[in-house]
Amino acid sequence: MSTRSADLLIVGGGVVGLSVAYNCAKRGLGKITLLDRGRIGRGASSRNLGGVREQFSNEPMIRLMKYSIDVWEGLSKELRWNVLFDQKGYLMLARTESQAEQVKQNVRLQNSIGVNSVVLERDDVAEMLPQLKMDGVKCASFNKRDGAVHHDAVLWGLERAARRHGVEIIENVEATKLCTTSGRINAVETTAGTISTQKVINATGVFSRDLALTVGIDLPIRSFRREALVTEAYKHFLKPVFWDLTLGLLLSQTLRGEVLCDTRDPGNEESRDTGVSLSFLKKLAREVCELFPALGELHVLRQWSGTYDVTPDGSPILGESDEVSGLYFASGFTGHGLMVAPALGRLYADYLISGKKPKLLEPFRLSRFAEGKPIVEPLVAGRKIA
Amino acid sequence: MFDPEKLTISRSSKLHRPRGYLCGTGMCPNCMMRVDGVPNVRVCTLVGNKKPRLEIQNHIRLLDTFRLTQKFSGLLKPGFQYTHFNDSRGMSNLFYGFLKRFTGLGRVATTSKLKRSTERLEVDNLVIGGGVSGMNAALKASNTKVSPNGSRQGSVLLVDTYGALGGDIVQRWQTTMGYSELLRTKIEEVQAVISKVIANERIKCLMNTRVVGYYKDENTFLAISERSTFEIRAKNVFVASGGHEVLPLFPNNDSPRVMLSLGAQILMNQRARLPQSAVVLDLNGLGPLVAADLVERGKMSSVKLTRTEGFSTEEIDLCNQRSIEILPKSIVSNVKNSGSVYIKSLKEEDQKKYDAGLVVVCGRYQPNFELALQLGINLRLVTGTAEVRILQGAAGVNAVSATAVGSLVNGSYGLGSSSPEESGQIIFDITTDEYMRHFAKSSDSYVCLCEDVTAKDMYDSIEMGYDYVESLKRYTGCLTGPCQGKQCALNTASMLNMMNPKTSGLLTTPRQPLYPLPLWSVASE
Ligand SMILES: Cc1cc2nc3c(=O)[nH]c(=O)nc-3n(C[C@H](O)[C@H](O)[C@H](O)COP(=O)(O)OP(=O)(O)OC[C@H]3O[C@@H](n4cnc5c(N)ncnc54)[C@H](O)[C@@H]3O)c2cc1C
């Protein structure tokens, strides 16, 4: 790769980078190049559980996800590729009084924004989850527009569509430095030469802090290891995505019949390691046996882990940098990058073409931390957000 | 439990193809059944004399009676789920509902098992594998003084999945039989080593136990047996996990009539009744002895033996003495569930039809490389005849088994290396074999039994650009099923290598656990 140029350079070939690349190319934004230091999708995007939901507890995220699900619903058709978005519903289980209160409050907020989530009483919960041990169950929130996708299908569909629309995809090349002239991006140095460009999207997930630091911006993003496991395939028995708010245990059965499981990381330490642990396996096994005794017979097939790009308030950092113009952030997803990616693709295309920041993105600006307006989101699978 | 009149004991996950007893050692998905209400149990590894209630899984009468999924298998190619039913939400939803109705193997249990406690063991030396390599490693380790002051001799724990020491050779030939002078001496050698291990009081053996993975976070090896869960910590570890046979490619290689040779010999050990006739397909050199065993112990009246190469005079004598018909320089070109086996000479075009109750495959050995990779031992991929090279591994981590089987009649049988100082790498021979050359594009030769991926599916997917292991595995599903690559890693690697010799990073590190384990087995406090 010699010196080249691009109208838009996207660094990071995860689901977010691909979605932005595809949407911008489709809208005719000029020459678009997407770089990844490895192969496409080998970061968090191929290591997640595919959960998609509107059930959040803050307004900006509920609005963003409401829009994203609209896009998800038409995405298979748009990409001519079935992304296996199964709207099987998402259930959050409350087993303490305070959780029950929280769940009801969330549902009220969601309903006020036009999300039709409901509170399920004990009987409804028992009916929906016949294997669940009902001791101590208070209630649950449920939303039938939520569900799960197959992450690899999403990646392949986006990659194909991006290529069809002329996006240049370069694998195994790393962006090493952002270059500026008088406060504007003018080039990016890579391991294979310099690419000149006026606009860069930093969609490098847990590495986005490193890249931003090359122009002196310190993104408040930390990396945490996040483990998961999958079982052998069984005949379908689990309808919705299940999430227990007390333990953080999450179960979701795929269309192939395997059960994806995860829970709060017992270590919960800052790390970029993607190894797996025995302590996680044992913790998860105990929790499944406690809540669903009969599911103790499920066979664990494979453990793996990925990383979460975590912000202090649990919400992503989006939009153009105030300090360096031409530099756009798209990271800090704290475990929700896949589900928002379709919305982000559309919104960034609007943004870059019109030059006007879409309303839905506005609250997620980096300066919210300095302004004291964090978007606190406690509903983060696998982690406790302070 | 084996019944020659009822060879079909399970149905494959996607195409509902009939499947039967194949490997006998828990290295394939074919014998997964519902046992006393518990789904996905590999019945070949059940121990004890109780007669459990067995139910076939994934049998859907409507589909299976008319073999619908098999007839329409052309529509169910890898990736079919992405390229269809994407025009409208309604169609997609119907499709997802349909998938949920038909995918998955067993129905989940309705009862629960009690949690059980975990035993924690601390040892100086852990030896994984009780074959000759493992036993020799254990013997040497037990004589090595341990630090800090070198005053004490080290304790050794040897773990093996089998119920007896000695590895595959002992499972195959539990008593010394008169087929071959060489076999007899080899078995005597092995038995001498076994006696030494048993006599050595510093060596403890944990049999019928599987090491399912190494976990860095607790510096622990997790091991599971029918009755207990073990967490083992060791200062030194010797990976002597050997290898296992895998199926070659040929049309209908997944038929319930096809069995791996070790599986067949284990059945004979258990005195199971076998069909009257067999074709033995030899890719690992053990063919003549296995054929002889089928005549002698299996009481078969008609046994034929085929190999892509020729036979030595000793081998010919051995077969002649037992009226075993040999078919040199030929390949099995099809197997029908009805019992017709087609064999083709490599020189001529025409194929001949034979009747055989079983096709017994002496398959190539795939090294049990998973644990070694987790421990950071090099995997050296070779093409051509595997030579054993020893390299230094990380401190305290040793690989002592080189998987090599050869002809026990001609004297080239490798019995592993024997020195614990010889730490190094595991050799993975990915040479394209004759069967792969012939059937690389065959749409009814299965590479992956778990997800019903054919050679053609793999070939086409690689051509479409899914041309490195990680993407190929995600796209086709090979390496991701319940056998976790134990039947398909060799064929996958060798096919990738054949089509694109530049593929690097050939195999990804397999994730824990290396053998599926029930959640309750690790749920204790
Ligand atoms: C176990 C687990 C479960 C999850 N479950 C869900 C879920 O249910 N629902 C959901 O919505 N989300 C979930 N997530 C989160 C989701 O996977 C991520 O938020 C999402 O994939 C982020 O996508 P991304 O494109 O921002 O980042 P990534 O996929 O991590 O992509 C970043 C890419 O940037 C590349 N890169 C980094 N630095 C450079 C550089 N300097 N130059 C070039 N390339 C570079 C990397 O190689 C990588 O490919 C989960 C995550 C994990 C780990």
XYZ file of C-alpha atoms in Angstrom, chain A:
386
model
C 0.000 0.000 0.000
C 1.625 3.256 -1.072
C 0.433 6.723 -0.120
C -3.223 7.003 -0.925
C -6.173 9.127 -0.159
C -9.745 8.653 0.849
C -12.734 10.912 1.324
C -13.599 8.987 4.439
C -11.311 6.643 6.321
C -12.857 4.249 8.779
C -10.468 2.677 11.225
C -11.771 -0.586 12.649
C -13.602 -3.306 10.738
C -16.013 -4.371 13.455
C -19.751 -4.201 13.106
C -19.755 -0.459 13.790
C -17.070 0.388 11.229
C -18.707 -1.818 8.610
C -22.159 -0.372 9.190
C -20.898 3.194 8.874
C -18.846 2.302 5.794
C -21.746 0.594 4.060
C -24.254 3.354 4.774
C -21.923 6.146 3.714
C -20.997 4.312 0.516
C -24.617 3.683 -0.300
C -25.344 7.383 0.058
C -22.502 8.207 -2.310
C -20.076 9.820 0.061
C -17.125 9.375 -2.290
C -14.122 7.160 -1.830
C -14.384 5.213 1.379
C -11.616 3.099 2.838
C -11.949 0.808 5.830
C -8.887 -0.503 7.654
C -8.481 -3.254 10.149
C -5.312 -4.339 11.870
C -6.469 -7.947 11.631
C -9.197 -9.676 9.714
C -12.644 -8.113 9.496
C -14.779 -8.660 12.569
C -12.192 -10.374 14.717
C -12.698 -7.982 17.626
C -15.728 -7.895 19.897
C -18.036 -8.094 16.914
C -17.619 -11.828 16.445
C -17.521 -12.631 20.139
C -20.823 -11.311 21.414
C -24.177 -12.884 22.189
C -26.196 -11.017 19.595
C -28.698 -9.459 22.006
C -30.806 -6.560 20.707
C -33.135 -4.564 22.952
C -34.898 -1.259 23.503
C -35.206 -1.899 27.207
C -32.781 0.635 28.625
C -33.236 2.914 31.571
C -32.222 6.253 30.061
C -34.018 8.225 27.423
C -31.251 8.824 24.850
C -30.409 5.122 24.640
C -34.066 4.066 24.455
C -34.599 6.491 21.567
C -31.452 5.361 19.780
C -32.376 1.683 20.144
C -35.955 2.288 19.122
C -34.641 3.699 15.877
C -32.076 0.921 15.584
C -34.725 -1.786 15.848
C -36.657 -0.076 13.073
C -33.535 -0.452 10.958
C -32.898 -4.031 12.119
C -36.389 -5.004 11.009
C -35.616 -4.099 7.408
C -31.930 -4.951 7.404
C -32.100 -8.453 5.951
C -34.027 -7.157 2.990
C -31.795 -4.142 2.564
C -28.597 -6.207 2.634
C -30.123 -9.100 0.665
C -28.696 -11.253 3.400
C -30.631 -12.773 6.251
C -29.046 -11.521 9.465
C -31.291 -13.859 11.474
C -32.856 -11.119 13.566
C -35.294 -13.147 15.635
C -37.652 -10.923 17.615
C -38.189 -13.503 20.279
C -38.465 -10.984 23.071
C -36.172 -10.074 25.935
C -37.022 -10.749 29.558
C -35.384 -9.088 32.573
C -36.080 -10.875 35.815
C -36.485 -9.041 39.133
C -36.005 -11.037 42.306
C -35.782 -8.253 44.886
C -38.207 -5.497 45.821
C -35.857 -2.784 44.651
C -35.334 -4.479 41.296
C -39.068 -4.883 40.884
C -39.445 -1.169 41.515
C -36.644 -0.383 39.051
C -38.164 -2.621 36.394
C -41.559 -0.941 36.724
C -40.016 2.488 36.540
C -38.062 1.525 33.419
C -41.184 0.201 31.745
C -42.992 3.461 32.505
C -40.161 5.458 30.988
C -39.966 3.173 27.962
C -43.733 3.367 27.428
C -43.617 7.143 27.575
C -41.179 7.107 24.650
C -43.308 4.724 22.627
C -41.623 1.438 23.479
C -44.241 -1.179 24.249
C -42.498 -3.097 26.980
C -44.634 -4.671 29.708
C -44.335 -5.854 33.283
C -44.864 -9.604 33.601
C -46.295 -10.877 36.872
C -45.105 -14.150 38.423
C -47.591 -16.350 36.583
C -46.669 -14.926 33.211
C -43.000 -15.439 33.995
C -43.604 -19.063 34.988
C -45.482 -19.657 31.788
C -42.795 -18.154 29.606
C -39.928 -19.933 31.399
C -41.165 -23.385 32.429
C -37.699 -24.467 33.650
C -37.242 -21.482 35.983
C -37.313 -22.098 39.728
C -39.868 -19.549 40.899
C -38.615 -19.063 44.477
C -38.198 -15.383 45.160
C -39.270 -14.225 41.708
C -41.040 -10.875 41.924
C -41.782 -9.840 38.363
C -40.064 -9.175 35.055
C -40.039 -6.708 32.241
C -40.526 -7.990 28.743
C -40.467 -6.475 25.284
C -41.469 -8.495 22.288
C -39.762 -6.263 19.735
C -36.396 -7.173 21.271
C -34.513 -10.314 20.376
C -31.231 -11.537 18.998
C -29.271 -11.634 15.768
C -26.507 -13.865 14.530
C -23.412 -11.687 14.773
C -21.466 -13.401 11.999
C -24.411 -13.098 9.640
C -24.522 -9.376 10.360
C -20.809 -8.991 9.674
C -20.914 -10.937 6.419
C -24.027 -9.142 5.221
C -22.544 -5.720 5.935
C -19.182 -6.613 4.453
C -20.732 -7.878 1.224
C -22.981 -4.854 0.902
C -20.093 -2.490 1.650
C -17.969 -4.090 -1.051
C -20.857 -3.963 -3.519
C -21.078 -0.237 -2.948
C -17.399 0.213 -3.592
C -15.909 0.419 -0.093
C -12.233 -0.461 -0.182
C -11.542 -2.914 2.641
C -7.954 -3.352 3.755
C -7.189 -6.117 6.220
C -4.076 -6.662 8.316
C -3.066 -2.997 8.275
C -3.016 -0.969 11.471
C -3.601 2.746 11.841
C -0.712 3.920 14.005
C -1.166 7.684 14.192
C -3.695 10.354 13.374
C -2.137 13.422 11.755
C -3.509 16.932 11.950
C -2.793 20.337 10.591
C -4.170 23.358 12.429
C -6.671 21.325 14.372
C -7.945 19.328 11.404
C -7.351 15.732 10.463
C -5.307 15.538 7.271
C -3.881 12.036 7.212
C -3.533 8.747 9.010
C -0.287 6.857 9.297
C -0.564 3.126 8.977
C 1.734 0.127 9.048
C 1.561 0.209 5.253
C 2.060 3.872 4.483
C 0.167 7.105 4.948
C -3.370 7.704 3.794
C -4.423 11.298 3.362
C -7.974 12.080 4.350
C -10.050 14.856 5.905
C -12.379 12.587 7.809
C -11.645 9.677 10.094
C -14.009 7.501 12.054
C -12.418 5.920 15.073
C -14.325 2.645 15.361
C -11.583 0.644 16.972
C -13.492 -0.535 20.020
C -11.234 -1.102 23.019
C -8.319 0.350 21.060
C -10.050 3.660 20.401
C -8.415 5.295 23.380
C -4.933 4.471 22.011
C -5.743 5.898 18.607
C -7.272 9.087 20.022
C -4.243 9.573 22.260
C -2.095 10.063 19.144
C -3.774 13.482 18.805
C -3.801 14.070 22.528
C -7.410 13.183 23.233
C -7.905 10.967 26.247
C -11.161 9.050 25.791
C -12.516 7.744 29.099
C -12.726 4.206 27.751
C -11.406 1.138 29.523
C -11.209 -2.433 28.334
C -12.733 -5.285 30.303
C -12.643 -8.954 29.540
C -16.026 -10.478 29.070
C -16.572 -14.206 29.067
C -19.275 -16.341 27.592
C -19.942 -19.949 26.742
C -22.136 -21.963 24.459
C -23.738 -25.349 24.985
C -24.484 -28.194 22.615
C -27.663 -27.891 20.563
C -30.973 -28.882 22.145
C -34.535 -28.847 20.905
C -35.996 -25.412 21.386
C -37.083 -24.725 24.948
C -36.094 -21.142 25.737
C -38.209 -18.521 24.048
C -36.899 -15.066 24.967
C -33.468 -13.783 25.780
C -33.335 -14.258 29.550
C -31.494 -11.958 31.918
C -31.513 -12.201 35.691
C -30.881 -8.794 37.195
C -29.604 -10.204 40.484
C -26.861 -12.478 39.192
C -26.376 -10.984 35.767
C -26.953 -14.436 34.268
C -27.964 -14.214 30.621
C -29.224 -17.086 28.443
C -30.273 -17.035 24.816
C -30.988 -20.027 22.613
C -29.828 -19.692 19.015
C -31.748 -20.789 15.956
C -29.404 -23.759 15.763
C -30.484 -24.790 19.262
C -27.331 -23.982 21.223
C -27.678 -21.956 24.395
C -25.450 -18.898 24.714
C -24.729 -18.064 28.337
C -22.910 -15.406 30.213
C -22.799 -13.808 33.591
C -20.877 -11.184 35.489
C -17.157 -11.678 35.193
C -15.903 -12.907 38.568
C -12.578 -11.089 38.123
C -13.897 -7.906 36.589
C -10.462 -6.434 36.043
C -9.285 -4.108 33.364
C -7.726 -6.276 30.665
C -7.432 -6.876 26.949
C -6.815 -10.553 27.419
C -9.248 -12.861 25.639
C -8.489 -16.072 27.499
C -11.119 -18.036 29.373
C -11.302 -18.939 33.036
C -12.323 -21.769 35.285
C -13.767 -19.368 37.820
C -16.220 -18.107 35.221
C -17.209 -21.633 34.220
C -17.899 -22.619 37.819
C -19.760 -19.425 38.641
C -21.967 -19.731 35.607
C -22.627 -23.420 36.236
C -23.671 -22.696 39.822
C -26.001 -19.939 38.742
C -27.694 -21.979 36.027
C -28.156 -24.898 38.429
C -29.601 -22.531 41.016
C -32.111 -20.818 38.740
C -32.859 -23.632 36.276
C -32.102 -26.945 38.025
C -32.955 -29.103 35.011
C -30.590 -27.154 32.794
C -27.672 -28.478 34.809
C -27.693 -31.286 32.244
C -26.764 -28.922 29.408
C -23.338 -29.725 28.026
C -20.857 -26.894 27.823
C -19.367 -26.974 24.365
C -17.026 -24.032 24.276
C -15.957 -21.034 26.319
C -14.574 -17.847 24.862
C -14.139 -14.226 25.751
C -14.046 -10.801 24.196
C -13.646 -7.277 25.429
C -16.042 -4.534 26.414
C -15.126 -0.930 25.650
C -16.486 0.594 28.841
C -17.226 4.248 29.621
C -17.798 5.691 33.105
C -21.556 6.055 32.594
C -22.098 2.951 30.478
C -23.096 4.844 27.334
C -21.162 5.265 24.073
C -19.191 8.272 22.894
C -20.418 9.464 19.506
C -19.987 12.435 17.213
C -17.198 14.718 16.022
C -14.408 15.735 18.335
C -14.493 19.305 19.612
C -10.703 19.543 19.590
C -9.829 17.910 16.282
C -12.245 18.475 13.472
C -12.685 15.642 11.041
C -12.227 13.080 13.815
C -15.407 11.184 14.663
C -15.862 8.907 17.638
C -17.811 5.672 17.585
C -16.843 3.612 20.572
C -17.346 3.107 24.294
C -20.340 0.880 23.642
C -20.095 -0.932 26.971
C -21.554 -4.096 25.535
C -24.157 -2.590 23.220
C -22.224 -1.918 20.024
C -23.826 -4.601 17.948
C -27.390 -3.599 18.673
C -26.829 0.089 17.893
C -24.661 -0.457 14.807
C -27.473 -0.352 12.201
C -28.757 2.960 13.599
C -25.263 4.408 13.771
C -24.596 3.565 10.142
C -27.637 5.523 9.026
C -27.066 8.409 11.415
C -23.402 8.848 10.520
C -24.250 8.849 6.824
C -26.794 11.654 7.456
C -24.296 13.447 9.665
C -21.388 13.353 7.230
C -23.486 14.284 4.232
C -25.429 17.144 5.822
C -22.748 18.281 8.242
C -25.515 18.520 10.866
C -25.392 16.279 13.885
C -28.541 14.138 14.153
C -30.585 14.729 17.307
C -30.323 11.102 18.351
C -26.530 11.368 18.548
C -26.324 14.689 20.348
C -26.572 13.453 23.970
C -23.663 11.055 23.451
C -21.054 13.781 22.927
C -17.712 13.406 24.686
C -18.115 16.733 26.472
C -21.058 15.366 28.493
C -18.588 14.158 31.108
C -17.049 17.604 31.537
C -20.511 19.180 31.530
C -21.626 16.829 34.274
C -24.364 15.307 32.125
C -23.519 11.619 32.048
C -26.051 9.180 30.559
C -26.015 6.659 33.351
C -27.046 3.183 32.240
C -27.084 0.502 34.936
C -28.558 -2.175 32.652
C -25.280 -3.524 31.340
C -25.002 -7.290 30.953
C -22.003 -8.688 32.726
C -20.975 -5.563 34.610
C -22.009 -3.358 37.440
C -21.888 0.276 36.388
C -21.166 2.480 39.361
